[in-house]
Amino acid sequence: MPAAVQDTAVRRARLFAVWQFEVRAQLREPLTVLYLLVFGLLSFGYAASDVVELVSSRGAVPRTASWALMLAFGGLTAFGQVITTMIATTALLRDEAQRTREFVATSGLGARTWFVARVLAALCIMVLVYAAMPLGIVVGAFVSGGATNGGLQTLLSAITASLRAFVVITLPTMVVVTLLLATAAAYTRRVLGVLAAALVLVGLWQLALALVAQPHMAHVGAMLDPFGNAPVLAITTSWSEAERATRLVPLAGLLLLNRLLWVGIALALTVALLMTRSTQLLGSGPSPAKTLAVYRVGHALSRARSATASLRAFTSAWMCLDGGWRVVSALAVVNAVANAATRPIVHDAVATPTSAAVLLLVSTHARLFFILLATVYAGELVWRERDVRVDQLLGSLPVSRRALVLGRISGLLAAQWQVVGPLTASGLLLAVVRATPAAGTLCSILSPWTAWTVFVLWLPFVHLTLLSLAVHVLLDHKVLAHLLLIGGWVLAVSIDQSFAAPWWVRFAESAPLMREDVVNWGVLAQRGAYWSAVSAACGLLCWWRWPVGATAATSVPRTSLTSR
């Protein structure tokens, strides 16, 4: 056998072996089944009942119409960013997490073979998970009467429309997002790098939806959307409700250009990675930025005078210097400011002033990023020492549990102002610029701006963080806690859209900012105090169950460093 043919056969065998290993590892994960059930149940609930609504302003258009399913699958795929990120991160960073990357690098396995095999494995798992979407639609249509009362034609129409939406919207988006997240994982080798890339895609999606609502910017918005919703909306903006119920969304024009554009971008970045960085995919090297960060953290620690202050300084410095935290914070500010500056101001029934409406736009579009920051970094705070195998060492130190918990939580809350500060300044600037002349004076804006900063922007961020910490501490499982929190927020939004739940069960829900052109100080303070009390209970749970080293728990007496 010629040497070239033999080498090709060896590479194919190695690629198949790595692919098979990763697919089997992912299938053994119970979370893979949970991901599949999430998509299947959401799709089933949407097709079978009114409990789940995936298309806003659907009106009387049937749930299984081509137009409705295109938008539903695009929205579900965008929601699936959380799941896509978890699958891609697991596949590409498994060796990093298990500390076997250097071992794999010395095994003779080519870096490109390793990368391609892991990406193909992630794509196979995602096809399996996302296939639950059309299956859920079909089963839901059948349960809701598709096989009775002459509804067989409706069932067949649901099968055709769901498969069409899956092929046109979900599959290309899945390939694009997987390639982009895999490229981010290869460049950064960090979970937070992948998360930052996912948030960039979500930010582009939201910006595209805002632009497509403006006729003169509709074509730009249609090209910016990586998930495919914006081109569908741009194409069908002039359709009547009857046309949306009966017509098929054409695959030519803006929709085809959008799909080709994003597939081309993803393939180009992946090829560029393999051509320019292939030798570094499995390598490692020192990071000057990390060295500088360690020096700065050490400098902050050296100025502390107690265990609590030391831990507060360390946590705050670590958060503010962390690249993922800074990237996500910057994305939160850019996304919120872009939407608040471009979206039309809609006044509600109580005639909210223009300045207050602008401020609410900022906080509304920052909330998703607050949830993600609170969820991810609460887990990092709880699991950081265990991930780097120093939890036993830390547990042997003569530091009280109160200092451990209070120092870390206070440091995390202090670091939040790195994102809250720019948002408050941007909100004030936008409120002044976009306010109507009658309400645009700085003095008239300062009062609602102050109330908005404290009760609408900052306090809910604090409450979300403390709840996330409590969930991570009580479950003691990082991935499960992440999934439970994200799933809980999604479920809360779905319930809020379907039922009028009272405010005292909607976690971190703030009161209306204004009431008849007057700041609603009393109700804002009341709800802020209520959720602060609930969050304080979450903090006490953290203090009670905070994980410490086993050695410290059994043999070392804990005293404060201030008493030494």
Coordinates of C-alpha atoms in Angstrom, one line a residue:
M1 CA 0.0 0.0 0.0
P2 CA 1.4 3.4 -0.9
A3 CA 2.6 5.6 2.0
A4 CA 0.2 8.4 1.2
V5 CA -2.8 6.1 1.1
Q6 CA -1.7 4.5 4.3
D7 CA -1.4 7.9 6.0
T8 CA -4.9 8.8 4.9
A9 CA -6.3 5.6 6.2
V10 CA -4.6 6.2 9.6
R11 CA -5.9 9.8 9.8
R12 CA -9.4 8.6 9.0
A13 CA -9.2 5.8 11.6
R14 CA -8.0 8.3 14.3
L15 CA -10.7 10.8 13.3
F16 CA -13.3 8.1 13.6
A17 CA -11.9 7.0 17.0
V18 CA -12.0 10.5 18.5
W19 CA -15.5 11.1 17.0
Q20 CA -16.7 7.8 18.4
F21 CA -15.2 8.6 21.9
E22 CA -16.8 12.0 22.1
V23 CA -20.2 10.9 20.8
R24 CA -20.3 8.0 23.4
A25 CA -19.2 10.3 26.1
Q26 CA -21.9 12.8 25.3
L27 CA -24.6 10.1 25.1
R28 CA -23.6 8.9 28.5
E29 CA -24.3 12.3 29.9
P30 CA -27.8 12.5 31.5
L31 CA -27.9 16.2 30.4
T32 CA -28.0 15.2 26.8
V33 CA -31.4 13.5 27.4
L34 CA -32.5 16.5 29.4
Y35 CA -31.6 18.8 26.6
L36 CA -33.6 16.7 24.2
L37 CA -36.6 16.7 26.6
V38 CA -36.4 20.5 26.9
F39 CA -36.7 21.1 23.2
G40 CA -39.3 18.3 22.8
L41 CA -41.6 19.5 25.6
L42 CA -41.4 23.1 24.5
S43 CA -42.3 22.2 20.9
F44 CA -45.0 19.8 22.1
G45 CA -46.5 22.4 24.4
Y46 CA -46.5 25.0 21.6
A47 CA -48.3 22.8 19.1
A48 CA -50.7 21.1 21.5
S49 CA -51.9 24.0 23.8
D50 CA -51.9 27.7 24.6
V51 CA -49.6 27.2 27.6
V52 CA -46.4 27.7 25.5
E53 CA -46.2 30.6 23.0
L54 CA -43.1 30.8 20.8
V55 CA -44.3 33.5 18.3
S56 CA -45.2 37.0 19.6
S57 CA -48.0 38.8 17.8
R58 CA -49.1 35.6 16.1
G59 CA -52.7 36.6 16.2
A60 CA -55.1 34.1 14.5
V61 CA -52.4 32.4 12.4
P62 CA -52.3 28.7 13.1
R63 CA -49.5 27.4 15.2
T64 CA -48.3 25.0 12.5
A65 CA -48.4 27.4 9.6
S66 CA -45.1 27.8 7.7
W67 CA -44.6 31.4 8.8
A68 CA -45.3 30.6 12.5
L69 CA -43.0 27.5 12.5
M70 CA -40.2 29.4 10.8
L71 CA -40.3 32.0 13.6
A72 CA -40.8 29.4 16.3
F73 CA -37.8 27.3 15.2
G74 CA -35.7 30.4 15.0
G75 CA -36.6 31.5 18.4
L76 CA -36.1 28.0 19.9
T77 CA -32.7 27.8 18.3
A78 CA -31.8 31.2 19.7
F79 CA -33.0 30.0 23.1
G80 CA -30.9 26.8 22.5
Q81 CA -27.7 28.9 22.6
V82 CA -27.4 27.8 26.2
I83 CA -27.6 24.1 25.2
T84 CA -25.5 24.6 22.1
T85 CA -22.8 26.3 24.2
M86 CA -22.8 23.5 26.8
I87 CA -22.5 20.8 24.1
A88 CA -19.7 22.6 22.2
T89 CA -17.9 23.5 25.3
T90 CA -18.0 19.9 26.6
A91 CA -16.7 18.6 23.2
L92 CA -13.9 21.1 22.7
L93 CA -12.8 21.7 26.3
R94 CA -13.1 18.2 27.6
D95 CA -9.3 17.6 27.6
E96 CA -8.8 21.0 29.2
A97 CA -11.2 20.2 32.0
Q98 CA -9.7 16.7 32.6
R99 CA -6.1 18.1 32.3
T100 CA -5.3 15.7 29.5
R101 CA -4.6 18.1 26.7
E102 CA -0.8 17.8 27.0
F103 CA -1.2 14.0 27.0
V104 CA -3.3 14.1 23.8
A105 CA -0.7 16.5 22.2
T106 CA 2.0 13.9 22.7
S107 CA 0.0 11.0 21.5
G108 CA 0.7 11.6 17.8
L109 CA -2.9 12.7 17.1
G110 CA -2.9 15.6 14.6
A111 CA -4.4 18.8 15.9
R112 CA -6.6 19.2 12.9
T113 CA -7.9 15.7 13.2
W114 CA -8.6 16.3 16.8
F115 CA -10.5 19.5 16.2
V116 CA -12.5 18.2 13.2
A117 CA -13.5 15.0 15.0
R118 CA -14.7 16.9 18.1
V119 CA -16.7 19.4 16.0
L120 CA -18.3 16.6 14.0
A121 CA -19.2 14.8 17.3
A122 CA -20.8 18.0 18.7
L123 CA -22.8 18.4 15.5
C124 CA -24.1 14.8 15.7
I125 CA -25.2 15.3 19.2
M126 CA -26.9 18.6 18.3
V127 CA -28.7 17.0 15.4
L128 CA -30.1 14.4 17.8
V129 CA -31.1 17.1 20.4
Y130 CA -32.6 19.6 18.0
A131 CA -34.5 16.8 16.1
A132 CA -36.8 16.8 19.1
M133 CA -38.2 20.1 17.8
P134 CA -40.0 18.8 14.7
L135 CA -40.9 15.6 16.6
G136 CA -42.5 17.6 19.3
I137 CA -44.5 19.7 16.8
V138 CA -45.8 16.6 15.0
V139 CA -46.8 14.9 18.3
G140 CA -48.4 18.0 19.6
A141 CA -50.4 18.5 16.4
F142 CA -51.5 14.8 16.6
V143 CA -52.6 15.2 20.3
S144 CA -54.5 18.4 19.6
G145 CA -56.7 16.6 17.1
G146 CA -54.7 16.1 14.0
A147 CA -55.9 12.6 13.4
T148 CA -59.6 13.2 14.1
N149 CA -62.4 15.2 12.7
G150 CA -60.9 15.3 9.2
G151 CA -57.7 16.8 10.6
L152 CA -55.3 14.3 8.8
Q153 CA -54.5 17.0 6.3
T154 CA -53.6 19.4 9.1
L155 CA -51.3 16.8 10.6
L156 CA -49.5 16.2 7.2
S157 CA -49.2 20.0 6.8
A158 CA -47.6 20.2 10.3
I159 CA -45.1 17.4 9.4
T160 CA -44.1 19.2 6.1
A161 CA -43.9 22.7 7.6
S162 CA -41.9 21.5 10.7
L163 CA -39.4 19.6 8.5
R164 CA -39.1 22.5 6.2
A165 CA -38.4 24.9 9.1
F166 CA -35.9 22.5 10.6
V167 CA -33.9 22.2 7.4
V168 CA -34.0 25.9 6.5
I169 CA -33.7 27.5 9.9
T170 CA -32.4 25.1 12.5
L171 CA -29.8 23.0 10.7
P172 CA -27.9 25.9 9.1
T173 CA -28.0 27.8 12.4
M174 CA -26.8 24.8 14.3
V175 CA -23.8 24.4 11.9
V176 CA -23.0 28.1 12.0
V177 CA -23.2 28.4 15.8
T178 CA -21.3 25.2 16.4
L179 CA -18.4 26.2 14.2
L180 CA -18.2 29.7 15.7
L181 CA -18.3 28.4 19.2
A182 CA -15.7 25.8 18.5
T183 CA -13.5 28.4 17.0
A184 CA -13.9 30.5 20.1
A185 CA -13.1 27.5 22.3
A186 CA -10.0 26.8 20.3
Y187 CA -8.7 30.4 20.5
T188 CA -9.5 31.0 24.1
R189 CA -9.6 27.5 25.7
R190 CA -12.0 28.8 28.3
V191 CA -15.7 28.3 28.9
L192 CA -16.2 32.1 29.3
G193 CA -14.6 32.6 25.9
V194 CA -17.3 30.4 24.4
L195 CA -20.0 32.1 26.4
A196 CA -18.8 35.5 25.2
A197 CA -19.1 34.3 21.6
A198 CA -22.6 33.0 22.2
L199 CA -23.6 36.3 23.7
V200 CA -22.3 38.2 20.7
L201 CA -24.6 36.0 18.5
V202 CA -27.5 36.7 20.8
G203 CA -26.7 40.4 20.8
L204 CA -26.7 40.4 17.0
W205 CA -30.0 38.6 16.9
Q206 CA -31.6 41.2 19.2
L207 CA -30.1 44.1 17.2
A208 CA -31.3 42.5 13.9
L209 CA -34.8 42.2 15.2
A210 CA -34.8 45.9 16.2
L211 CA -33.5 47.0 12.8
V212 CA -35.9 44.9 10.8
A213 CA -38.8 46.7 12.5
Q214 CA -37.6 49.9 10.8
P215 CA -38.4 49.8 7.0
H216 CA -35.3 51.7 5.9
M217 CA -33.0 49.3 7.9
A218 CA -34.9 46.0 7.3
H219 CA -32.4 44.6 4.8
V220 CA -29.5 45.3 7.1
G221 CA -31.3 43.6 10.0
A222 CA -32.1 40.6 7.8
M223 CA -28.4 40.1 7.1
L224 CA -27.3 40.5 10.7
D225 CA -29.4 37.8 12.2
P226 CA -27.5 34.5 12.7
F227 CA -30.7 32.6 13.6
G228 CA -32.9 33.4 10.6
N229 CA -35.8 35.2 12.3
A230 CA -35.1 38.7 10.9
P231 CA -35.1 37.7 7.2
V232 CA -38.4 35.9 7.6
L233 CA -39.9 39.0 9.2
A234 CA -38.5 41.2 6.5
I235 CA -39.9 39.0 3.8
T236 CA -43.4 38.7 5.3
T237 CA -43.8 42.2 6.8
S238 CA -46.4 43.2 4.1
W239 CA -48.3 39.9 4.3
S240 CA -51.8 39.8 5.7
E241 CA -52.9 37.5 8.4
A242 CA -54.6 35.2 5.9
E243 CA -51.3 35.0 3.8
R244 CA -49.3 34.2 6.9
A245 CA -51.7 31.4 7.7
T246 CA -51.6 29.8 4.2
R247 CA -48.5 30.8 2.2
L248 CA -45.1 29.2 2.4
V249 CA -42.2 31.5 3.3
P250 CA -40.0 31.6 0.1
L251 CA -36.5 30.2 0.4
A252 CA -35.1 32.7 -2.2
G253 CA -34.1 36.3 -1.6
L254 CA -33.2 37.6 1.8
L255 CA -33.6 34.3 3.6
L256 CA -31.3 32.4 1.2
L257 CA -28.7 35.2 1.3
N258 CA -28.8 35.2 5.1
R259 CA -28.2 31.5 5.3
L260 CA -25.4 31.5 2.8
L261 CA -23.8 34.6 4.4
W262 CA -23.6 33.1 7.9
V263 CA -22.5 29.6 6.7
G264 CA -19.8 31.3 4.7
I265 CA -18.6 33.4 7.7
A266 CA -18.5 30.3 10.0
L267 CA -16.6 28.2 7.4
A268 CA -14.1 31.0 6.7
L269 CA -13.3 31.5 10.4
T270 CA -12.9 27.7 10.9
V271 CA -10.6 27.3 7.9
A272 CA -8.6 30.3 9.0
L273 CA -8.2 28.7 12.4
L274 CA -7.1 25.4 10.9
M275 CA -4.6 27.1 8.6
T276 CA -3.1 29.6 11.0
R277 CA -3.4 28.1 14.5
S278 CA -3.5 24.4 13.9
T279 CA -0.1 23.8 15.7
Q280 CA -1.4 25.6 18.8
L281 CA -4.7 23.8 19.1
L282 CA -3.2 21.2 21.5
G283 CA -0.2 23.2 22.7
S284 CA 0.2 25.4 25.7
G285 CA 2.2 28.4 26.7
P286 CA 2.6 31.1 29.4
S287 CA 0.2 34.0 29.3
P288 CA 1.7 37.5 30.2
A289 CA -1.9 38.7 30.8
K290 CA -2.5 36.1 33.4
T291 CA 0.9 36.9 35.1
L292 CA -0.1 40.6 35.3
A293 CA -3.5 39.6 36.7
V294 CA -2.0 37.5 39.4
Y295 CA 0.3 40.4 40.3
R296 CA -2.6 42.8 40.6
V297 CA -4.6 40.4 42.6
G298 CA -1.7 39.8 44.9
H299 CA -1.2 43.6 45.3
A300 CA -4.9 43.9 46.3
L301 CA -4.5 41.1 48.9
S302 CA -1.4 42.7 50.4
R303 CA -3.4 45.8 51.3
A304 CA -6.1 43.9 53.1
R305 CA -6.2 43.9 56.9
S306 CA -8.5 41.0 57.7
A307 CA -9.7 37.7 56.2
T308 CA -13.0 39.2 55.0
A309 CA -11.3 42.2 53.5
S310 CA -8.6 40.0 51.9
L311 CA -11.2 37.7 50.3
R312 CA -13.3 40.7 49.2
A313 CA -10.3 42.3 47.5
F314 CA -9.2 39.0 45.9
T315 CA -12.7 38.2 44.6
S316 CA -13.4 41.7 43.3
A317 CA -9.9 41.9 41.6
W318 CA -10.3 38.5 40.1
M319 CA -13.7 39.3 38.7
C320 CA -12.7 42.7 37.3
L321 CA -9.6 41.3 35.7
D322 CA -11.2 38.2 34.3
G323 CA -11.5 38.4 30.5
G324 CA -14.9 36.7 30.3
W325 CA -16.4 39.0 32.9
R326 CA -15.1 42.0 31.0
V327 CA -16.3 40.8 27.6
V328 CA -19.8 39.9 28.8
S329 CA -20.1 43.2 30.7
A330 CA -19.1 45.1 27.6
L331 CA -21.6 43.1 25.5
A332 CA -24.3 43.9 28.1
V333 CA -23.6 47.6 27.9
V334 CA -23.4 47.7 24.1
N335 CA -26.5 45.6 23.6
A336 CA -28.6 47.6 26.0
V337 CA -27.4 51.0 24.7
A338 CA -27.9 50.0 21.1
N339 CA -31.4 48.8 21.7
A340 CA -32.4 51.8 23.8
A341 CA -31.0 54.1 21.2
T342 CA -32.7 52.5 18.2
R343 CA -35.9 51.0 19.4
P344 CA -39.1 53.1 19.2
I345 CA -40.3 54.3 22.6
V346 CA -43.7 52.7 23.5
H347 CA -45.7 54.4 26.2
D348 CA -47.8 52.2 28.5
A349 CA -51.2 52.8 30.0
V350 CA -49.9 55.0 32.8
A351 CA -48.3 57.4 30.4
T352 CA -44.7 56.7 31.4
P353 CA -42.5 59.8 30.6
T354 CA -40.1 59.4 27.7
S355 CA -37.0 59.6 29.9
A356 CA -38.3 56.8 32.1
A357 CA -39.3 54.7 29.1
V358 CA -35.7 55.0 27.8
L359 CA -34.3 53.9 31.1
L360 CA -36.6 50.9 31.1
L361 CA -35.4 50.0 27.7
V362 CA -31.8 49.9 29.0
S363 CA -32.6 47.7 32.0
T364 CA -34.9 45.4 29.9
H365 CA -32.1 44.6 27.4
A366 CA -29.5 44.2 30.1
R367 CA -31.5 41.7 32.1
L368 CA -30.5 38.7 30.0
F369 CA -26.8 39.4 30.5
F370 CA -27.4 40.0 34.2
I371 CA -29.0 36.5 34.5
L372 CA -26.1 34.9 32.6
L373 CA -23.4 36.7 34.6
A374 CA -25.1 35.9 37.9
T375 CA -25.6 32.2 36.9
V376 CA -22.1 31.6 35.5
Y377 CA -20.0 33.5 38.0
A378 CA -22.0 32.3 41.0
G379 CA -20.9 28.8 39.9
E380 CA -17.3 30.0 39.3
L381 CA -17.2 31.5 42.8
V382 CA -18.4 28.2 44.4
W383 CA -16.4 25.9 42.2
R384 CA -13.2 27.8 41.5
E385 CA -11.1 26.2 44.3
R386 CA -12.3 22.7 43.6
D387 CA -11.7 23.1 39.8
V388 CA -8.0 23.9 40.5
R389 CA -7.7 21.3 43.3
V390 CA -6.9 23.7 46.2
D391 CA -10.2 23.4 48.1
Q392 CA -8.5 21.2 50.8
L393 CA -5.6 23.7 51.1
L394 CA -8.1 26.6 51.6
G395 CA -10.1 24.6 54.1
S396 CA -7.0 24.0 56.2
L397 CA -6.5 27.8 56.7
P398 CA -7.6 29.4 60.0
V399 CA -10.4 31.4 58.4
S400 CA -14.0 31.3 59.7
R401 CA -16.9 30.3 57.5
R402 CA -18.4 33.7 57.9
A403 CA -15.3 35.4 56.5
L404 CA -15.2 32.9 53.6
V405 CA -18.8 33.5 52.6
L406 CA -19.0 37.2 53.4
G407 CA -15.7 38.1 51.7
R408 CA -16.6 36.3 48.5
I409 CA -20.1 37.5 48.2
S410 CA -19.2 41.1 49.0
G411 CA -16.4 41.0 46.4
L412 CA -18.7 39.6 43.8
L413 CA -21.3 42.3 44.5
A414 CA -18.6 45.0 44.4
A415 CA -17.4 43.8 41.0
Q416 CA -20.9 44.1 39.6
W417 CA -20.5 47.9 39.4
Q418 CA -18.1 47.3 36.5
V419 CA -21.2 46.7 34.4
V420 CA -23.8 48.6 36.4
G421 CA -21.8 51.8 36.4
P422 CA -21.5 52.2 32.6
L423 CA -25.2 51.2 32.2
T424 CA -26.3 53.9 34.7
A425 CA -24.2 56.5 32.9
S426 CA -25.4 55.4 29.5
G427 CA -29.0 55.4 30.7
L428 CA -28.8 59.0 32.0
L429 CA -27.2 60.1 28.7
L430 CA -29.8 58.4 26.6
A431 CA -32.7 59.7 28.8
V432 CA -31.4 63.3 28.3
V433 CA -30.9 62.9 24.5
R434 CA -34.1 61.0 23.7
A435 CA -36.5 62.8 26.1
T436 CA -39.2 65.0 24.9
P437 CA -38.5 68.8 25.3
A438 CA -41.2 69.0 28.0
A439 CA -39.5 66.3 30.1
G440 CA -35.9 66.6 29.0
T441 CA -34.5 68.8 31.7
L442 CA -31.8 67.2 33.7
C443 CA -33.5 68.0 37.1
S444 CA -36.7 66.2 36.0
I445 CA -34.7 63.1 34.9
L446 CA -32.5 62.8 38.0
S447 CA -35.2 61.5 40.3
P448 CA -36.5 58.6 38.1
W449 CA -32.8 57.9 37.1
T450 CA -31.9 57.5 40.8
A451 CA -34.8 55.2 41.5
W452 CA -34.2 53.2 38.3
T453 CA -30.5 52.7 39.2
V454 CA -31.2 51.4 42.7
F455 CA -34.4 49.5 42.4
V456 CA -34.7 48.4 38.7
L457 CA -31.1 47.9 37.7
W458 CA -28.8 47.2 40.6
L459 CA -30.9 45.5 43.3
P460 CA -32.4 42.8 40.9
F461 CA -28.8 42.0 39.8
V462 CA -27.9 41.5 43.5
H463 CA -31.0 39.3 44.1
L464 CA -30.3 37.2 41.0
T465 CA -26.7 36.7 42.1
L466 CA -27.6 35.6 45.6
L467 CA -30.3 33.1 44.3
S468 CA -27.7 31.7 41.9
L469 CA -25.2 31.2 44.7
A470 CA -27.7 29.5 46.9
V471 CA -28.7 27.1 44.0
H472 CA -25.0 26.2 43.3
V473 CA -24.3 25.7 47.0
L474 CA -27.3 23.5 47.6
L475 CA -27.1 21.4 44.5
D476 CA -23.3 21.0 44.6
H477 CA -23.3 20.3 40.8
K478 CA -22.1 23.0 38.5
V479 CA -23.7 22.0 35.2
L480 CA -27.0 20.9 36.8
A481 CA -27.2 24.2 38.7
H482 CA -26.5 26.2 35.5
L483 CA -29.1 24.3 33.6
L484 CA -31.7 24.5 36.4
L485 CA -31.2 28.3 36.7
I486 CA -31.4 29.0 33.0
G487 CA -34.3 26.7 32.6
G488 CA -36.0 28.3 35.6
W489 CA -35.7 31.8 34.0
V490 CA -37.1 30.5 30.7
L491 CA -40.0 28.8 32.5
A492 CA -40.6 32.0 34.5
V493 CA -40.8 34.1 31.3
S494 CA -43.2 31.5 29.7
I495 CA -45.5 31.5 32.8
D496 CA -45.4 35.3 33.0
Q497 CA -46.6 35.5 29.4
S498 CA -49.3 33.0 29.9
F499 CA -50.6 33.8 33.4
A500 CA -50.9 36.9 35.5
A501 CA -48.6 35.7 38.3
P502 CA -48.5 38.0 41.4
W503 CA -45.4 40.0 41.8
W504 CA -44.3 38.3 45.1
V505 CA -43.6 35.0 43.2
R506 CA -41.8 36.6 40.3
F507 CA -38.2 36.6 41.7
A508 CA -36.5 40.0 41.7
E509 CA -39.5 41.7 40.0
S510 CA -39.3 45.4 40.6
A511 CA -42.4 47.7 40.8
P512 CA -43.4 50.1 38.0
L513 CA -40.9 53.0 37.9
M514 CA -43.5 55.7 37.5
R515 CA -47.1 56.4 38.4
E516 CA -48.8 59.3 36.8
D517 CA -45.5 61.1 36.0
V518 CA -44.3 60.6 39.6
V519 CA -41.6 58.2 40.8
N520 CA -43.2 55.3 42.5
W521 CA -40.8 55.4 45.5
G522 CA -43.1 53.7 48.0
V523 CA -43.9 50.6 46.0
L524 CA -40.3 50.4 44.7
A525 CA -38.9 50.4 48.2
Q526 CA -41.5 47.9 49.4
R527 CA -40.7 45.3 46.7
G528 CA -37.0 46.0 47.0
A529 CA -37.1 45.3 50.7
Y530 CA -39.2 42.1 50.1
W531 CA -36.8 40.6 47.6
S532 CA -33.8 41.8 49.7
A533 CA -35.2 39.8 52.6
V534 CA -35.6 36.7 50.3
S535 CA -32.1 37.2 49.0
A536 CA -30.7 37.5 52.5
A537 CA -32.3 34.1 53.3
C538 CA -30.4 32.8 50.2
G539 CA -27.2 34.3 51.6
L540 CA -27.8 32.5 55.0
L541 CA -28.3 29.2 53.1
C542 CA -24.9 29.9 51.4
W543 CA -23.3 30.5 54.8
W544 CA -24.8 27.3 56.2
R545 CA -23.9 25.0 53.3
W546 CA -20.8 26.6 51.8
P547 CA -18.4 23.8 50.8
V548 CA -15.1 23.7 52.7
G549 CA -12.2 21.3 52.8
A550 CA -12.7 18.0 54.6
T551 CA -9.5 18.4 56.5
A552 CA -10.5 21.8 57.8
A553 CA -13.9 20.6 58.9
T554 CA -12.4 17.8 61.1
S555 CA -9.1 19.0 62.5
V556 CA -8.4 22.7 62.2
P557 CA -10.0 25.2 64.5
R558 CA -11.3 28.3 62.6
T559 CA -10.5 31.7 63.9
S560 CA -10.4 35.0 62.2
L561 CA -7.1 36.3 60.9
T562 CA -7.8 39.5 62.7
S563 CA -7.3 37.7 66.0
R564 CA -3.9 36.4 65.2

